[in-house]
Every structure is written in C-alpha cells, then in structure tokens.
Coordinates of C-alpha atoms and ligand atoms in Angstrom, one line a residue:
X684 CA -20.1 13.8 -3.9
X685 CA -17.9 13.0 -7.0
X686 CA -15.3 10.8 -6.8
X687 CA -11.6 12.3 -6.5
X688 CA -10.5 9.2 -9.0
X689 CA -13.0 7.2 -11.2
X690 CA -12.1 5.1 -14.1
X691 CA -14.2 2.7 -16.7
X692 CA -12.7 0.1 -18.7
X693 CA -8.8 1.9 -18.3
X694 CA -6.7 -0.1 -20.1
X695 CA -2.9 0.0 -21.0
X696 CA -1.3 -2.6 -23.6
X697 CA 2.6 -3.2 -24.9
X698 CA 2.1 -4.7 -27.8
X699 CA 1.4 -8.1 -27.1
X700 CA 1.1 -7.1 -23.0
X701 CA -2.1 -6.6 -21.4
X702 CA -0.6 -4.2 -18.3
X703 CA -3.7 -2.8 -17.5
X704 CA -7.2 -5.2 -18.0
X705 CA -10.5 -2.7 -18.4
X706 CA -9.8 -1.6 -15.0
X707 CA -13.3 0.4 -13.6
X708 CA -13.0 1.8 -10.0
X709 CA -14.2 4.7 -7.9
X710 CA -12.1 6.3 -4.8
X711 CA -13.3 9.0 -2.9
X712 CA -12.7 12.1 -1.6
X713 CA -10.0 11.7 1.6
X714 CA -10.2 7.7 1.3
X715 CA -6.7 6.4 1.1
X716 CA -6.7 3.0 -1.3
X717 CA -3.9 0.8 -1.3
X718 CA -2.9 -1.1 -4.5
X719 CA -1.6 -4.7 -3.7
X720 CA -0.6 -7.1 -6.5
X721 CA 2.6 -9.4 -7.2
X722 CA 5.2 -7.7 -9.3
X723 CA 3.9 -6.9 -13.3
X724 CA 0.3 -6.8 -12.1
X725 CA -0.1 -3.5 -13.6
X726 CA 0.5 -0.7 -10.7
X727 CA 2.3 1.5 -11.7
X728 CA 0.9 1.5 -15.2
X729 CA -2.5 2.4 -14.2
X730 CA -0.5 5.3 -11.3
X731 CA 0.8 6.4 -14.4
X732 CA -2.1 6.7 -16.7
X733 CA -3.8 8.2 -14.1
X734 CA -1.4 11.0 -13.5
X735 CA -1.1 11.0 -17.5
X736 CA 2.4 10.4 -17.6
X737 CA 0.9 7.6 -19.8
X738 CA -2.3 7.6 -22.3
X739 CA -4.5 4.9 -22.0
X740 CA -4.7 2.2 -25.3
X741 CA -8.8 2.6 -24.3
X742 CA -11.3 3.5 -21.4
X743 CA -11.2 6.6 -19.5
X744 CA -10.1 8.2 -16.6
X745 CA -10.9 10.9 -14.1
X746 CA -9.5 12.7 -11.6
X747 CA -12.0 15.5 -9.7
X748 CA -14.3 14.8 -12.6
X749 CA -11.9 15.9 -14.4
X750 CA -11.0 13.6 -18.2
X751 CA -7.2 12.5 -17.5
X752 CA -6.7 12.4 -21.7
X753 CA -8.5 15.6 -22.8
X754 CA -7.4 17.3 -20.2
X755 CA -3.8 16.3 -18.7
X756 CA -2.2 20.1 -17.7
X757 CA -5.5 20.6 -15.1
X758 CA -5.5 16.9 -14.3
X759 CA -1.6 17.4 -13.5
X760 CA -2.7 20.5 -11.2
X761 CA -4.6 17.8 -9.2
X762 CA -2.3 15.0 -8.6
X763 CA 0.6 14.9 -7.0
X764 CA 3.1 11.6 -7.4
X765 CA 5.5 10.1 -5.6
X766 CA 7.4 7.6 -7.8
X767 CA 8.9 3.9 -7.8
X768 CA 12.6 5.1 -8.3
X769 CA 14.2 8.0 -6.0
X770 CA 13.6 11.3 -8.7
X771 CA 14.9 14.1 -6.8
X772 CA 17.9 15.5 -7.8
X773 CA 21.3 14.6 -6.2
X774 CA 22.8 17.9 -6.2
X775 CA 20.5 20.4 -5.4
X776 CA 19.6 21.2 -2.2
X777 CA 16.1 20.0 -0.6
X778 CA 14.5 23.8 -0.6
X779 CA 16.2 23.8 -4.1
X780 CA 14.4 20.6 -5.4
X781 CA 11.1 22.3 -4.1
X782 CA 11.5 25.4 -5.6
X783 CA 12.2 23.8 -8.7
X784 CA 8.7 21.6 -8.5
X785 CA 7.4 25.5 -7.6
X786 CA 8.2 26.9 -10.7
X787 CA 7.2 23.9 -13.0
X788 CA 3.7 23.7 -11.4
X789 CA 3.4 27.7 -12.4
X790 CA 3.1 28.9 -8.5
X791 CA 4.1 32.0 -7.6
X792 CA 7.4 33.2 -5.6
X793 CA 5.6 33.8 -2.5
X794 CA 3.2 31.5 -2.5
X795 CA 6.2 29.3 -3.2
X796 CA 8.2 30.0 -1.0
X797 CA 5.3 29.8 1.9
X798 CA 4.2 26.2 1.0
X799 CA 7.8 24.9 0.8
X800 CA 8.5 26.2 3.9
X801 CA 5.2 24.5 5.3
X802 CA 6.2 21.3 3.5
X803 CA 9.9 21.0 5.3
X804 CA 8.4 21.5 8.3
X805 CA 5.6 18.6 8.1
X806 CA 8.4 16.3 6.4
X807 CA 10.8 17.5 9.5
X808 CA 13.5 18.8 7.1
X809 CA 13.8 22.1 7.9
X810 CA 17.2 21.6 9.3
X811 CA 18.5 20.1 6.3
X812 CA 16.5 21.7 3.5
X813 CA 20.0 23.9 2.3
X814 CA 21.9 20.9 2.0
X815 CA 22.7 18.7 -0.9
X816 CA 20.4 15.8 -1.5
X817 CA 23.0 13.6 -1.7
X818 CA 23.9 13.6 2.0
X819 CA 20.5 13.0 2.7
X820 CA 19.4 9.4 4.1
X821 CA 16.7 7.3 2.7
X822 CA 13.8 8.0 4.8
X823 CA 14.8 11.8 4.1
X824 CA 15.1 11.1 0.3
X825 CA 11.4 9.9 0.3
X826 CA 10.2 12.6 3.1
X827 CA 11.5 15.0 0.2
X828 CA 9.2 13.7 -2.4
X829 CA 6.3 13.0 -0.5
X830 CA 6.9 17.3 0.2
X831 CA 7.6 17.9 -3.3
X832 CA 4.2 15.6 -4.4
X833 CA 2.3 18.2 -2.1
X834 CA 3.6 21.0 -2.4
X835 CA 0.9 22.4 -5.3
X836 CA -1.8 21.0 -2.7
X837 CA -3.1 18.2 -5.0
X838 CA -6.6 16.9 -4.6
X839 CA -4.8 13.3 -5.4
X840 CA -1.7 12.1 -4.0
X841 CA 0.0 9.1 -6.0
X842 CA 2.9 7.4 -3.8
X843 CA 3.9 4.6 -6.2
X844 CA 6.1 2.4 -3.0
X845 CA 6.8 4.9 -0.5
X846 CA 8.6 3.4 1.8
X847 CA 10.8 0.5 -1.0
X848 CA 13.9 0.0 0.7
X849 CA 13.6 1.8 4.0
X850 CA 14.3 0.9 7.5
X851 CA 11.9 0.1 9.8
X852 CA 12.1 2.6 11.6
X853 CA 12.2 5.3 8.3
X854 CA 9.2 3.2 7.9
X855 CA 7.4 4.2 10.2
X856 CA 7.9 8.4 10.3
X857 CA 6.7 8.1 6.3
X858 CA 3.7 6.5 7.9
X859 CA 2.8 9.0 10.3
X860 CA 3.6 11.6 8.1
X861 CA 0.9 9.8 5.6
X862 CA -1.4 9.6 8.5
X863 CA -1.4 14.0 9.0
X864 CA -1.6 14.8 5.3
X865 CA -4.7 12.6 5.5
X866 CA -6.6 13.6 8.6
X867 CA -5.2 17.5 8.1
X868 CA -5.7 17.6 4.3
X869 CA -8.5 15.3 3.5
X870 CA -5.9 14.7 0.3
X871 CA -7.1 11.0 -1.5
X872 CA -4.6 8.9 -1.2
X873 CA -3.3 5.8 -3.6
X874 CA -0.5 3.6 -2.2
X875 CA 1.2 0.8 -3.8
X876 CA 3.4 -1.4 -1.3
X877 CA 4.5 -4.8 -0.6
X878 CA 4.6 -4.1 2.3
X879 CA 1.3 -5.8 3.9
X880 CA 1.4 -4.2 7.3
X881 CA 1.9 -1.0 5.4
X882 CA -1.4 -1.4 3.3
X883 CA -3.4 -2.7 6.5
X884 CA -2.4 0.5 8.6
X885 CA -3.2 2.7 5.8
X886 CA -5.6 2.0 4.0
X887 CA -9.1 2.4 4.3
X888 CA -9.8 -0.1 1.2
X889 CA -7.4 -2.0 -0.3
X890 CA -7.6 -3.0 -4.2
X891 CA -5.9 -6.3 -4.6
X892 CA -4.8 -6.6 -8.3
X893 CA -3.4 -8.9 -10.5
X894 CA -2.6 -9.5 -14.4
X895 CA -4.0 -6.1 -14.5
X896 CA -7.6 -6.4 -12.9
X897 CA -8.8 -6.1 -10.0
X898 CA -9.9 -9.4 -7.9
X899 CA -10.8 -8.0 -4.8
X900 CA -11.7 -4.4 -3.3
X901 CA -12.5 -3.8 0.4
X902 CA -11.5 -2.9 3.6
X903 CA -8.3 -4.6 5.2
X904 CA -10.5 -5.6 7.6
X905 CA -13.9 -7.4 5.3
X906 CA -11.0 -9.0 3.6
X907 CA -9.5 -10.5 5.7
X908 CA -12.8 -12.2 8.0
X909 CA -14.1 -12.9 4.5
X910 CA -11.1 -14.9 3.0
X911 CA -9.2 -16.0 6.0
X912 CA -9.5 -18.1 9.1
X913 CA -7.0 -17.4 12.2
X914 CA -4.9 -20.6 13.0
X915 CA -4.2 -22.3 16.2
X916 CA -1.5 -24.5 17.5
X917 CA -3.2 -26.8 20.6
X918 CA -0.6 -28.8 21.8
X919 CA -1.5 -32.0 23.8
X920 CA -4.3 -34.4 23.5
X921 CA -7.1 -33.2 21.1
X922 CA -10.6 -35.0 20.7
X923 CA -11.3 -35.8 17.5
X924 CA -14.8 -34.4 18.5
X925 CA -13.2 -31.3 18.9
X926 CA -11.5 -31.3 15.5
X927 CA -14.9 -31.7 13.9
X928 CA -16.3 -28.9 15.2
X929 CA -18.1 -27.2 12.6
X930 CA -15.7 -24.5 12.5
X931 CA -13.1 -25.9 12.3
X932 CA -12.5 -25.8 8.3
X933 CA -9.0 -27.4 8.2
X934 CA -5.9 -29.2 11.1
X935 CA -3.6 -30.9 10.2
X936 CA -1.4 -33.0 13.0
X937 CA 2.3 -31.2 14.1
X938 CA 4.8 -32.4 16.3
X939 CA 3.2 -32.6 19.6
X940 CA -0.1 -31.0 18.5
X941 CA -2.8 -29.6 16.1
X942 CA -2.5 -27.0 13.8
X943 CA -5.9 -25.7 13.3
X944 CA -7.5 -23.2 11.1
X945 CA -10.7 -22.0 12.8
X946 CA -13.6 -19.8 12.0
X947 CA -14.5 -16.6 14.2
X948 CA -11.8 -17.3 16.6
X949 CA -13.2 -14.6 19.3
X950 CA -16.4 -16.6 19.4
X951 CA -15.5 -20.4 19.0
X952 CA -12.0 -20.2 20.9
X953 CA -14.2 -21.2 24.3
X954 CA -16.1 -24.1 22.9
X955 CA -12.8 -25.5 21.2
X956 CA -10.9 -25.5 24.3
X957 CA -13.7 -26.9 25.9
X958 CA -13.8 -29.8 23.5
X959 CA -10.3 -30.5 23.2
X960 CA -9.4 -33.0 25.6
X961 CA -5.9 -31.7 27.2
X962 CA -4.6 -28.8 26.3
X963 CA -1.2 -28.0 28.1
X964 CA 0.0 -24.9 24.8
X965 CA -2.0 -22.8 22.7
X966 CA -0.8 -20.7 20.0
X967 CA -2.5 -18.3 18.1
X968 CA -2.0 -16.3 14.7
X969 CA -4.0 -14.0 13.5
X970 CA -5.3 -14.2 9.8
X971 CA -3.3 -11.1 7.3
X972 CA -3.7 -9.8 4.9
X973 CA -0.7 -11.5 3.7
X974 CA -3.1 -15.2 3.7
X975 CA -5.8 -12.7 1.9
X976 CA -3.0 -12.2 -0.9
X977 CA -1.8 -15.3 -1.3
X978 CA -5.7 -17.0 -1.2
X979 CA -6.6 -14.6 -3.7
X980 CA -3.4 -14.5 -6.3
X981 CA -2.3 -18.2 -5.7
X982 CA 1.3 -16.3 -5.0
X983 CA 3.4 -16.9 -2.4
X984 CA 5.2 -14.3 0.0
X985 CA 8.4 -14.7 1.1
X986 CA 9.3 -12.7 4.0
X987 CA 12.8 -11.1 3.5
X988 CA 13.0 -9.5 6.5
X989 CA 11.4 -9.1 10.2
X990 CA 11.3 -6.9 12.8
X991 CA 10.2 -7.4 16.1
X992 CA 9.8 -4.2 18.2
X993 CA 7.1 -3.1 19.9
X994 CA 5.3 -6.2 18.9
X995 CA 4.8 -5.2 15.7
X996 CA 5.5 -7.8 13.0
X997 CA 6.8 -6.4 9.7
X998 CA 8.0 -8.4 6.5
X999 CA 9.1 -7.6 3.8
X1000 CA 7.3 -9.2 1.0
X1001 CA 8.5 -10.7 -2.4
X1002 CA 6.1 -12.9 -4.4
X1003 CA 6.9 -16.0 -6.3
X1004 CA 4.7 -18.5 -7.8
X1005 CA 3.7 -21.1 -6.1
X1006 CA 3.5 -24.8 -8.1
X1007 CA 0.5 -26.8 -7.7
Ligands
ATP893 N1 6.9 0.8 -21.0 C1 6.6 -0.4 -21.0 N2 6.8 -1.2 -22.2 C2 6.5 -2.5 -22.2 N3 5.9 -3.1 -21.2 C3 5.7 -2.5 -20.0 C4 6.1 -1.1 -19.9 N4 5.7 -0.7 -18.6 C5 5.2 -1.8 -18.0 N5 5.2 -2.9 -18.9 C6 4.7 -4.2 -18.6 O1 3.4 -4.1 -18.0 C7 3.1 -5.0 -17.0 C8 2.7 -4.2 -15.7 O2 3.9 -3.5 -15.2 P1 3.8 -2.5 -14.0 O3 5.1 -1.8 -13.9 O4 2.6 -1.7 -14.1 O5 3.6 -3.5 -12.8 P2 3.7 -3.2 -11.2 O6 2.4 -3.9 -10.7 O7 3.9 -1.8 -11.0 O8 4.9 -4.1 -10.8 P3 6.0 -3.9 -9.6 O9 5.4 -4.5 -8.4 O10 7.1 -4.8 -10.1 O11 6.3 -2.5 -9.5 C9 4.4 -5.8 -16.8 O12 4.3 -7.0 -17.6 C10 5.5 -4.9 -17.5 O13 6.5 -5.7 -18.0
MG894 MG1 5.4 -0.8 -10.0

C-alpha cells in the first residue's frame, strides 16, 4: 500500500539556517508517528512543508501519493492540522469556527452541517458549541481544533503540540479522543510533543529528530530496550561479584546502597539478587523514553511539572544542553 506521507531529501533553509536536513521518511496508512526533538530541531518546519503552508528550498514531499508542491489545493483536501499556537477565533462561536473551516474547505451546507455536528459530539462540545470561544477552557480550545482539523475527513491529521499547556487531566480526554479518531478512522496521525508519556502512549513509531534530521525511528518500545537499561537502587551489602555481573553495564555507590544500571531487567533481576549479598531495599525505574532522548540528543530534560495519580508519572519536558 502507498504510504499516507513519504518524503526524500525534504529540506527547508532560512538563509543561513538549515531547519529541515534532507529529511527522507515513510508513514503509513493509520500509523500514528510522533515527532520528538529539543526545541529548533525542525518540527514544525517539516509539519508545515508538509501541509504546504511552507515550500520546500529542495526534496519532495507526498501526501496519498500525492506531490505536496505541484499539487498543494488536493494535498490541502488531505491533511488536516492542528497548530503550535491556539488559531481559532475568540469570538465566534465553536459551531461558528466549524462552519467557517466548512466553507473554506468548499463542503457543502448539508454535508457541513452533518460533519460538524458529528465532530462536537466526538470532541464532547455539543453543549457549548453556540457559545463564544472565548469562554471556553483550554482542553476545549484544543478539542475545537482537533474537530475543526477533521472536519473535511483528512487522510492526514497534523497535531503540531496538542496538548502544550494543558492540565493533566485535559491531557488526558485529548488523548482518548486521539485514540477513537485512530481506531474509528484509520486517519494517519503526526504528533509533535514534549511530552514523553504523550509520544509513548501514542505512538506507534516515534521519529526522534534533531538539527533537522532524523537520528532515530522506531517503536517507543525497540527504542527504548535498544538504548536504555532500567536502573536499580539495592540498598545494603552488595558483592562486588554481583556488581560484575555481566549485565550490569554501569553502578555507581549511593548513600546506603548501589545505584545500578542493568541489562534485561525481567530476566537478570533473580540472579542479581541472588548475587548481592544483603539486600534489605530495592528500587526499581524503568528505562523512558525520556533516557532514549537524552542518550540520543546529548540534551537534558527538565521536568517542570509532575503528576502522580493513578500511578501515572507525567513531566513536563524542557530541554537544555547539557556541558560535557
Ligand atoms: N520563518 C522562519 N524564518 C527563519 N527561521 C526559521 C523560521 N521558522 C523556523 N525557523 C528556524 O528553523 C529552525 C527549526 O524551527 P522549528 O520551528 O521547525 O523547530 P521545532 O522543532 O518546531 O521547535 P519547537 O520545539 O520549539 O516548536 C529553528 O532554528 C528556527 O529558528
Ligand atoms: Mg514547533
């Protein structure tokens, strides 16, 4: 089958700026890639070229097979985008803002009116649709959009930070509403976040880019048993036979115990505790994809913010270089 987004060489320069780096990359039909990269690493520029809100300095892009620079009006009937900043506007209604998106996208009054009505029910916004946007919270802001992006049933939906600035919670409903346009719709889906729980849970491969090319492309999971280790905390009396256990690629000696950084946890966990002399504590964290980024781009993740319900753990990620 042909890929719902395929592009060879795209590349985007400002002037002396590289934004985009020969960029080549297939997605598939219903497969829901999620863009990762530290702020400037070329995101939105290549969201944008491929929606052809911006033309490419040289390569090529496809969307459906279809040539994003000849042909941008049937391109545009295929993609739907959900941008960085908020774009709806403040003082018409929801159904208004739809209706508007209706009639620029060439649809017809009925058939307009039918899909909008569809839309604010998926997006739960039904009961607010005739009010101003302005009253409207965050999470309903976005739950717009993502309606609006639909509403001409694109093949591709773009969602350029979906959830930037949301509550956890608001989080969370864009999420699930993500996760029935893609089993109902089969729509192909291409995220950008910084938010690395976000991009685990939703993606089926995530594209990790950086100075505008990509450096790594594969499942949340193959990334992260290719690139990380788990680590655990053993505290009490630890052998140093059981430190050298061949995989064991890395401890390092904290307060009362071992930090250790071990290899196929599931497996080896049982031999290691077996080995280590006196274990009275054990703690356990799971390799993310958050190690994954920061292995791969050498950039550092600050977690701004954390939530702890449900024993999910959620950050909020900013990126700063780290010295060497
Ligand atoms: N219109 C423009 N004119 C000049 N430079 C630009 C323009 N748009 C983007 N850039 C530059 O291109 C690079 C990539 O920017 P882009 O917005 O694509 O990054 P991004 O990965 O989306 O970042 P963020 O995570 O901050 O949204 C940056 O260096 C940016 O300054
Ligand atoms: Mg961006």
């Amino acid at each position: 089958m042909e890929p719902s987004v395929k592009t060879v060489n795209l590349t985007k320069k400002f002037s002396d700026i590289t934004a985009v780096d020969s960029l080549s990359l297939e997605i598939s039909q219903g497969e829901t890639l999620g863009f990762l990269g530290p702020n400037g690493a070329g995101k939105t520029t290549t969201i944008n070229m491929l929606c052809t809100l911006l033309r490419p300095t040289s390569g090529s892009a496809y969307i459906c097979g279809i040539d994003a620079v000849k042909y941008p009006l049937e391109v545009r009937k295929k993609t739907g985008i959900i941008f960085q900043e908020p774009s709806s506007d403040d003082m018409l209604t929801g159904y208004e803002n739809l209706y508007l998106h209706a009639m620029l996208y060439g649809m017809n009054k009925n058939s307009a009116e039918k899909k909008i009505k569809e839309m604010l029910f998926i997006t739960g916004l039904e009961k607010r649709a005739g009010d101003q946007v302005r009253t409207y919270s965050g999470g309903m802001r976005r739950r717009l959009e993502i309606a609006r992006g639909l509403l001409h049933e694109p093949a591709v939906l773009f969602l350029d930070e979906p959830t930037l600035g949301l509550d956890p919670s608001a989080r969370r409903e864009i999420w699930s509403y993500l996760g029935k346009i893609k089993s109902d719709r089969k729509t192909t889906i291409i995220l950008t976040t910084h938010y690395m729980e976000e991009a685990d849970s939703l993606s089926d491969r995530i594209a990790v880019i950086d100075r505008g090319k990509i450096i790594a492309l594969d499942s949340p999971s193959a990334l992260k048993s290719s690139l990380g280790e788990d680590l655990v905390f053993l505290k009490g009396k630890i052998s140093d036979q059981a430190l050298n256990l061949p995989f064991i690629t890395h401890f390092e000696k904290k307060g009362e115990g071992y930090e250790i950084a071990v290899k196929g946890l599931s497996k080896n966990i049982k031999k290691l505790l077996e080995e280590a002399e006196d274990v009275s504590e054990i703690e356990i964290r799971r390799v993310s994809l958050e190690d994954v980024f920061l292995k791969l781009t050498g950039k550092k993740i600050d977690e701004e913010g954390k939530e702890e319900s449900g024993g999910v753990f959620e950050s909020v990620v900013r990126y700063n270089s780290v010295r060497k």
